[in-house]
Coordinates of C-alpha atoms and ligand atoms in Angstrom, one line a residue:
X1 CA 7.3 22.8 0.7
X2 CA 8.7 24.0 4.0
X3 CA 10.0 20.8 5.6
X4 CA 10.9 22.5 8.9
X5 CA 7.3 23.7 9.3
X6 CA 6.0 20.3 8.1
X7 CA 8.1 18.5 10.7
X8 CA 6.7 20.6 13.5
X9 CA 3.2 19.3 12.6
X10 CA 4.3 15.7 13.4
X11 CA 4.5 15.4 17.3
X12 CA 6.4 12.1 17.2
X13 CA 9.3 13.7 15.3
X14 CA 10.2 15.5 18.5
X15 CA 10.9 12.2 20.2
X16 CA 14.3 11.0 21.5
X17 CA 15.0 7.3 21.0
X18 CA 18.0 5.9 22.9
X19 CA 19.2 9.4 23.6
X20 CA 19.2 10.4 20.0
X21 CA 16.7 12.4 17.9
X22 CA 14.3 10.0 16.1
X23 CA 15.2 9.3 12.5
X24 CA 12.2 7.6 11.1
X25 CA 13.0 5.7 7.9
X26 CA 10.3 3.0 8.1
X27 CA 7.5 4.8 6.2
X28 CA 6.8 1.9 3.9
X29 CA 5.7 -0.1 7.0
X30 CA 3.6 2.8 8.4
X31 CA 3.9 6.6 8.2
X32 CA 3.8 9.1 11.1
X33 CA 0.6 11.2 11.8
X34 CA 0.4 15.0 11.8
X35 CA -1.6 16.9 14.4
X36 CA -4.2 17.5 11.7
X37 CA -5.1 13.8 11.5
X38 CA -4.7 13.1 15.3
X39 CA -7.1 16.1 16.0
X40 CA -9.6 14.9 13.5
X41 CA -9.9 11.5 15.3
X42 CA -10.1 13.2 18.7
X43 CA -12.7 15.6 17.4
X44 CA -14.8 12.7 16.1
X45 CA -14.8 11.0 19.5
X46 CA -15.2 14.2 21.4
X47 CA -18.0 15.8 19.4
X48 CA -19.6 13.4 16.9
X49 CA -19.4 9.8 18.2
X50 CA -22.5 7.8 17.4
X51 CA -23.3 4.8 15.3
X52 CA -24.6 5.5 11.8
X53 CA -27.0 4.0 9.2
X54 CA -30.7 4.6 10.0
X55 CA -29.9 6.8 13.0
X56 CA -32.9 9.0 13.7
X57 CA -31.2 11.5 15.9
X58 CA -29.0 14.5 15.0
X59 CA -25.7 13.2 16.4
X60 CA -26.0 10.0 14.4
X61 CA -26.8 12.0 11.3
X62 CA -23.7 14.2 11.9
X63 CA -21.5 11.1 12.3
X64 CA -23.0 9.7 9.1
X65 CA -22.2 12.9 7.2
X66 CA -18.5 12.6 8.3
X67 CA -18.5 9.1 7.0
X68 CA -20.1 10.1 3.7
X69 CA -17.6 13.0 3.3
X70 CA -14.7 10.7 4.0
X71 CA -15.9 8.4 1.1
X72 CA -16.3 11.4 -1.2
X73 CA -12.7 12.5 -0.3
X74 CA -11.4 9.1 -1.2
X75 CA -13.4 9.0 -4.4
X76 CA -11.9 12.2 -5.6
X77 CA -8.4 11.2 -4.4
X78 CA -8.4 8.2 -6.8
X79 CA -10.7 9.7 -9.4
X80 CA -13.4 7.0 -9.0
X81 CA -16.6 7.7 -11.0
X82 CA -19.1 6.9 -8.2
X83 CA -19.3 7.3 -4.4
X84 CA -20.6 3.7 -4.2
X85 CA -17.4 2.3 -5.6
X86 CA -15.5 3.0 -2.3
X87 CA -15.6 0.3 0.3
X88 CA -13.8 0.5 3.7
X89 CA -12.1 -2.4 5.5
X90 CA -9.3 -2.7 8.0
X91 CA -6.5 -2.3 5.4
X92 CA -5.0 -3.6 2.1
X93 CA -4.5 -7.1 3.4
X94 CA -8.1 -7.5 4.5
X95 CA -9.4 -5.9 1.4
X96 CA -7.4 -8.0 -1.0
X97 CA -8.6 -11.1 0.9
X98 CA -12.1 -9.7 0.5
X99 CA -11.6 -9.4 -3.3
X100 CA -10.3 -12.9 -3.5
X101 CA -13.3 -14.2 -1.6
X102 CA -15.7 -12.1 -3.6
X103 CA -14.3 -13.4 -6.9
X104 CA -14.4 -17.0 -5.8
X105 CA -18.0 -17.2 -6.9
X106 CA -17.0 -16.2 -10.4
X107 CA -14.4 -18.9 -10.9
X108 CA -14.4 -22.5 -12.1
X109 CA -11.8 -25.3 -12.2
X110 CA -8.8 -24.7 -14.6
X111 CA -9.4 -20.9 -14.6
X112 CA -6.1 -19.0 -14.4
X113 CA -4.8 -16.2 -12.1
X114 CA -1.8 -14.2 -13.0
X115 CA 0.5 -12.6 -10.3
X116 CA 4.1 -11.5 -10.4
X117 CA 7.0 -12.6 -8.2
X118 CA 7.1 -9.0 -6.8
X119 CA 4.0 -9.4 -4.8
X120 CA 3.7 -8.7 -1.1
X121 CA 2.2 -11.7 0.8
X122 CA -1.0 -9.7 1.0
X123 CA -1.4 -9.9 -2.8
X124 CA 0.0 -13.4 -3.1
X125 CA -1.3 -15.8 -0.5
X126 CA -5.1 -14.9 -0.9
X127 CA -4.8 -15.9 -4.6
X128 CA -2.5 -18.9 -4.0
X129 CA -5.0 -20.3 -1.5
X130 CA -8.0 -19.5 -3.7
X131 CA -6.2 -21.4 -6.5
X132 CA -5.7 -24.4 -4.2
X133 CA -9.3 -24.3 -3.1
X134 CA -10.8 -24.1 -6.5
X135 CA -8.1 -26.0 -8.5
X136 CA -7.1 -23.0 -10.6
X137 CA -3.8 -22.4 -12.3
X138 CA -1.6 -19.8 -10.8
X139 CA 0.9 -18.1 -13.2
X140 CA 3.7 -16.1 -11.7
X141 CA 5.4 -13.5 -13.9
X142 CA 9.1 -13.2 -13.3
X143 CA 10.9 -9.8 -13.1
X144 CA 14.1 -8.7 -14.8
X145 CA 17.2 -7.6 -12.8
X146 CA 15.8 -4.1 -12.4
X147 CA 12.6 -5.5 -11.1
X148 CA 10.2 -5.1 -14.0
X149 CA 7.9 -7.7 -15.4
X150 CA 8.0 -8.2 -19.2
X151 CA 4.8 -6.8 -20.8
X152 CA 5.3 -9.2 -23.6
X153 CA 5.3 -12.1 -21.2
X154 CA 2.2 -10.7 -19.5
X155 CA 0.4 -10.5 -22.9
X156 CA 1.5 -14.0 -23.8
X157 CA 0.4 -15.4 -20.5
X158 CA -3.2 -14.1 -20.8
X159 CA -5.5 -16.8 -22.3
X160 CA -9.3 -17.3 -22.5
X161 CA -9.0 -19.1 -19.2
X162 CA -7.4 -16.1 -17.4
X163 CA -9.9 -14.7 -15.0
X164 CA -7.7 -12.5 -12.7
X165 CA -4.6 -10.5 -13.0
X166 CA -3.5 -9.1 -9.7
X167 CA -0.4 -6.9 -9.5
X168 CA 1.3 -4.5 -7.2
X169 CA 1.4 -0.8 -8.3
X170 CA 4.7 -0.2 -6.5
X171 CA 7.0 -2.9 -5.0
X172 CA 7.6 -2.7 -1.3
X173 CA 11.2 -4.2 -1.8
X174 CA 12.4 -2.9 -5.1
X175 CA 10.4 0.3 -5.1
X176 CA 9.7 0.0 -8.8
X177 CA 6.4 1.3 -10.3
X178 CA 4.5 -1.0 -12.6
X179 CA 3.1 0.7 -15.7
X180 CA -0.4 0.0 -14.5
X181 CA -2.1 1.9 -17.3
X182 CA -0.2 0.1 -20.0
X183 CA -0.9 -3.2 -18.3
X184 CA -4.6 -2.3 -18.2
X185 CA -4.6 -1.7 -22.0
X186 CA -2.9 -5.0 -22.6
X187 CA -5.4 -6.8 -20.4
X188 CA -8.4 -5.3 -22.1
X189 CA -7.1 -6.0 -25.5
X190 CA -6.4 -9.7 -24.8
X191 CA -9.4 -10.6 -22.6
X192 CA -12.1 -8.0 -21.8
X193 CA -13.8 -10.2 -19.2
X194 CA -10.9 -10.8 -16.7
X195 CA -10.6 -9.0 -13.4
X196 CA -7.7 -6.5 -13.1
X197 CA -6.8 -6.1 -9.4
X198 CA -4.1 -3.6 -8.1
X199 CA -2.4 -3.6 -4.7
X200 CA -1.7 0.2 -4.4
X201 CA -0.4 0.1 -0.7
X202 CA 3.0 1.5 -1.6
X203 CA 1.8 3.8 -4.5
X204 CA -1.1 5.7 -2.8
X205 CA 1.2 7.7 -0.5
X206 CA 3.4 8.8 -3.4
X207 CA 1.6 9.2 -6.7
X208 CA -1.7 10.4 -8.0
X209 CA -3.9 7.3 -8.7
X210 CA -6.5 7.5 -11.4
X211 CA -8.6 4.4 -11.4
X212 CA -10.5 5.5 -14.5
X213 CA -7.4 5.9 -16.5
X214 CA -5.9 2.6 -15.2
X215 CA -9.2 0.9 -16.0
X216 CA -8.7 -1.6 -13.1
X217 CA -11.6 -3.5 -11.6
X218 CA -10.4 -3.4 -8.0
X219 CA -7.7 -1.4 -6.2
X220 CA -6.7 -1.4 -2.5
X221 CA -4.6 0.7 -0.2
X222 CA -4.1 1.4 3.5
X223 CA -4.6 4.8 5.2
X224 CA -1.8 4.3 7.7
X225 CA 0.8 4.4 5.0
X226 CA -0.3 7.9 4.0
X227 CA -0.5 9.7 7.3
X228 CA -3.9 8.3 8.2
X229 CA -4.9 6.0 11.1
X230 CA -4.3 2.3 11.3
X231 CA -7.4 0.1 11.0
X232 CA -8.8 1.5 7.8
X233 CA -8.1 0.8 4.1
X234 CA -9.8 1.5 0.9
X235 CA -11.1 -0.9 -1.7
X236 CA -12.2 0.6 -5.0
X237 CA -14.4 -1.7 -7.1
X238 CA -16.1 -0.9 -10.4
X239 CA -19.8 -0.3 -9.7
X240 CA -21.2 -2.7 -12.3
X241 CA -19.1 -5.5 -10.8
X242 CA -20.0 -4.7 -7.2
X243 CA -23.6 -4.7 -8.1
X244 CA -23.4 -8.2 -9.6
X245 CA -21.2 -9.8 -7.0
X246 CA -22.7 -11.2 -3.8
X247 CA -21.3 -10.2 -0.4
X248 CA -19.1 -12.6 1.5
X249 CA -19.4 -11.1 4.9
X250 CA -22.7 -11.0 6.7
X251 CA -24.4 -9.2 9.6
X252 CA -25.8 -5.8 10.4
X253 CA -25.8 -2.9 8.0
X254 CA -25.4 -5.0 4.8
X255 CA -28.9 -6.3 4.4
X256 CA -32.2 -5.2 2.9
X257 CA -34.7 -7.8 4.2
X258 CA -34.0 -10.9 6.4
X259 CA -36.4 -13.7 7.1
X260 CA -36.0 -17.3 8.4
X261 CA -35.2 -18.7 5.0
X262 CA -33.1 -16.0 3.2
X263 CA -31.8 -12.5 3.1
X264 CA -31.4 -9.8 0.5
X265 CA -28.7 -7.2 0.4
X266 CA -28.4 -3.5 0.9
X267 CA -27.5 -1.1 -1.8
X268 CA -23.8 -0.4 -2.6
X269 CA -21.4 0.1 -0.8
X270 CA -23.2 -1.1 2.4
X271 CA -23.6 -4.6 0.9
X272 CA -19.9 -5.1 1.4
X273 CA -19.5 -3.4 4.8
X274 CA -21.0 -5.7 7.4
X275 CA -21.2 -4.4 11.0
X276 CA -20.4 -1.0 12.5
X277 CA -18.4 1.0 10.0
X278 CA -14.9 2.3 10.7
X279 CA -16.2 5.7 11.8
X280 CA -13.4 7.5 13.7
X281 CA -10.9 5.9 11.2
X282 CA -12.9 7.3 8.3
X283 CA -12.7 10.8 9.9
X284 CA -8.9 10.3 10.2
X285 CA -8.5 9.1 6.6
X286 CA -10.5 12.1 5.4
X287 CA -8.1 14.4 7.3
X288 CA -5.1 12.5 5.9
X289 CA -6.3 13.1 2.4
X290 CA -6.9 16.8 3.1
X291 CA -3.5 17.1 4.6
X292 CA -1.7 15.4 1.7
X293 CA -3.8 17.3 -0.9
X294 CA -2.8 20.5 0.9
X295 CA 0.9 19.7 0.5
X296 CA 0.2 18.4 -3.0
X297 CA 1.1 14.8 -4.2
X298 CA 3.2 16.3 -7.0
X299 CA 5.3 18.2 -4.4
X300 CA 5.6 15.1 -2.3
X301 CA 6.7 13.1 -5.4
X302 CA 9.3 15.7 -6.4
X303 CA 10.8 16.0 -2.9
X304 CA 10.9 12.3 -2.1
X305 CA 12.4 11.5 -5.4
X306 CA 15.2 14.0 -4.7
X307 CA 15.7 12.4 -1.3
X308 CA 15.8 9.0 -2.9
X309 CA 18.4 10.2 -5.5
X310 CA 20.5 11.5 -2.7
X311 CA 20.1 8.3 -0.6
X312 CA 21.0 6.1 -3.6
X313 CA 24.1 8.2 -4.4
X314 CA 25.4 7.9 -0.8
X315 CA 24.6 4.2 -0.6
X316 CA 26.5 3.5 -3.8
X317 CA 29.7 4.9 -2.2
X318 CA 29.7 2.2 0.4
X319 CA 31.7 -0.8 -0.6
X320 CA 30.1 -4.2 -0.1
X321 CA 26.6 -2.8 -0.2
X322 CA 24.1 -4.4 -2.7
X323 CA 21.1 -2.3 -3.7
X324 CA 18.1 -4.2 -5.1
X325 CA 16.1 -3.0 -8.0
X326 CA 16.5 -0.3 -10.6
X327 CA 18.4 2.9 -9.7
X328 CA 16.4 5.2 -11.9
X329 CA 14.3 7.3 -9.4
X330 CA 11.8 8.3 -12.1
X331 CA 10.6 4.6 -12.1
X332 CA 10.4 4.0 -8.4
X333 CA 9.0 5.3 -5.1
X334 CA 11.1 6.4 -2.2
X335 CA 12.2 3.2 -0.7
X336 CA 15.5 1.3 -1.1
X337 CA 16.2 -2.3 0.0
X338 CA 19.8 -3.4 0.3
X339 CA 22.2 -5.8 2.0
X340 CA 25.6 -5.0 3.5
X341 CA 28.3 -7.6 3.2
X342 CA 29.0 -9.5 6.5
X343 CA 26.2 -7.8 8.4
X344 CA 22.8 -9.4 8.9
X345 CA 20.0 -6.9 8.3
X346 CA 18.7 -7.5 11.8
X347 CA 22.1 -6.7 13.3
X348 CA 22.2 -3.6 11.1
X349 CA 18.7 -2.5 12.2
X350 CA 19.6 -3.1 15.9
X351 CA 22.8 -1.1 15.6
X352 CA 20.9 1.8 13.9
X353 CA 18.2 1.6 16.5
X354 CA 20.8 2.3 19.2
X355 CA 21.3 5.7 17.5
X356 CA 17.5 6.4 17.2
X357 CA 17.3 5.3 13.5
X358 CA 14.3 3.1 12.5
X359 CA 14.6 0.9 9.4
X360 CA 13.0 -2.4 8.5
X361 CA 14.8 -5.7 8.2
X362 CA 13.7 -9.1 7.3
X363 CA 11.8 -10.9 4.6
X364 CA 9.4 -7.9 4.4
X365 CA 6.5 -10.1 3.5
X366 CA 7.9 -10.9 0.1
X367 CA 9.4 -14.4 0.4
X368 CA 8.7 -15.3 -3.2
X369 CA 10.8 -12.4 -4.4
X370 CA 13.5 -12.9 -1.8
X371 CA 13.8 -16.6 -2.9
X372 CA 14.5 -15.3 -6.4
X373 CA 17.0 -12.8 -5.2
X374 CA 18.6 -15.7 -3.2
X375 CA 18.6 -13.9 0.1
X376 CA 16.6 -14.6 3.3
X377 CA 16.4 -11.0 4.4
X378 CA 17.0 -7.4 3.3
X379 CA 17.3 -4.0 5.1
X380 CA 15.0 -1.3 3.8
X381 CA 15.0 2.4 4.1
X382 CA 11.7 4.0 3.2
X383 CA 11.4 7.8 3.1
X384 CA 8.5 10.3 3.2
X385 CA 8.1 14.0 2.8
X386 CA 9.0 14.9 6.4
X387 CA 12.5 13.2 6.1
X388 CA 15.5 15.3 5.3
X389 CA 19.0 15.0 3.7
X390 CA 20.5 15.7 7.1
X391 CA 18.8 12.5 8.4
X392 CA 20.2 10.6 5.4
X393 CA 23.6 11.9 6.4
X394 CA 23.2 10.6 9.9
X395 CA 22.0 7.3 8.7
X396 CA 24.9 6.9 6.2
X397 CA 27.5 7.8 8.8
X398 CA 26.0 5.2 11.2
X399 CA 25.9 2.7 8.4
X400 CA 29.6 3.2 7.8
X401 CA 30.3 2.8 11.5
X402 CA 28.2 -0.4 11.6
X403 CA 30.2 -1.8 8.7
X404 CA 33.4 -1.0 10.5
X405 CA 32.2 -2.5 13.8
X406 CA 31.1 -5.8 12.2
X407 CA 34.2 -6.1 9.9
X408 CA 36.5 -5.6 13.0
X409 CA 34.4 -8.2 14.9
X410 CA 34.8 -10.7 12.1
X411 CA 38.3 -10.4 11.0
Ligands
LIG501 C1 2.8 -3.7 -1.4 C2 2.1 -3.9 -0.1 N1 0.9 -4.5 -0.2 C3 0.2 -4.8 0.9 C4 0.6 -4.4 2.1 C5 -0.2 -4.7 3.3 O1 -0.7 -3.6 3.9 P1 -1.5 -3.6 5.3 O2 -0.5 -4.2 6.3 O3 -1.8 -2.2 5.6 O4 -2.7 -4.4 5.1 C6 1.8 -3.8 2.3 C7 2.4 -3.5 3.6 O5 3.5 -3.2 3.8 C8 2.6 -3.6 1.1 O6 3.8 -3.0 1.2

């Protein structure tokens, strides 16, 4: 991997922010886009733009082929068995809400849903509200000090009443990776009929996902966190389930026959994609997958783990700095959440911004976890393959200056 060359392919990395070179460390929120992806979107609008589904002219058919190719690229990216198992929506949040709404028809009073305290609000609130609506029991698995759920506790929590287990693949605060394959085996052993749902928003940019090995029923992620455009995400669903479940969004493109009294549904996956599909976004997502495949997810993983190892070692040298989650980089993705004594994360982020460094600060959409950590807010650095050790050095130096500034202010 030639990082210098790679960096040249991301136009935004040439930017100056507040008279400093941009140091972009907020990749967990969204990643930057290479020319390859930007060009694919421009190319779609410049040369192929037309609506699809039942188009009877060449341009529409060409646009449809791009959409179909995009789905095929996603199918291969996550090793799904069938093209029809790939559904597009606006992102992980929308798609996890979609799964919750789809599964509502399968649930009755007293059924149980299992989540963990690690979940992003996108994989927490849809289930919490579903549980309230349908009078279901919500069980929340606690995590240990490193951030891992106990697989024994998970096994013991699953009963005949458990209908859904929905867990994150990688935590957006602690960075830890759940052993989703092992969890899949436990789930199938205990209760074959329950739905296993995975929020892969923070995993898809970093590690090879294999939905057949995991044996999950649904899995969602967002293109914008892996060099793709905003406004498109992927929902994988097992074909035999998608065939059985009724759609929950209605309109054009998702029907077979409509009369005054009733409607019947289109074949998969159109049944779950009401309205004009995400066409230009699909072209961008396809390009993002090609771009990432070209670099190689294994290379991305090796490089970003090395960066994370370096970042952790430098952070550990700073007195009064608390790092959340396990320090073993083999068990985590490349993001690190922390707090610096006497400095509010928002103050820290503003100070860093003045030097052109972007990090995230706040509750990071994980209030249930932060309640357990007994903090209101954390700072988070999240790295991707175009970041460098030099950037980490700049960040660490500025962090030290911030600490000094606030300590002098206070005492
Ligand atoms: C673990 C996790 N799940 C879900 C989401 C929501 O993703 P999106 O905002 O793309 O819908 C995020 C976003 O940060 C996330 O980190």
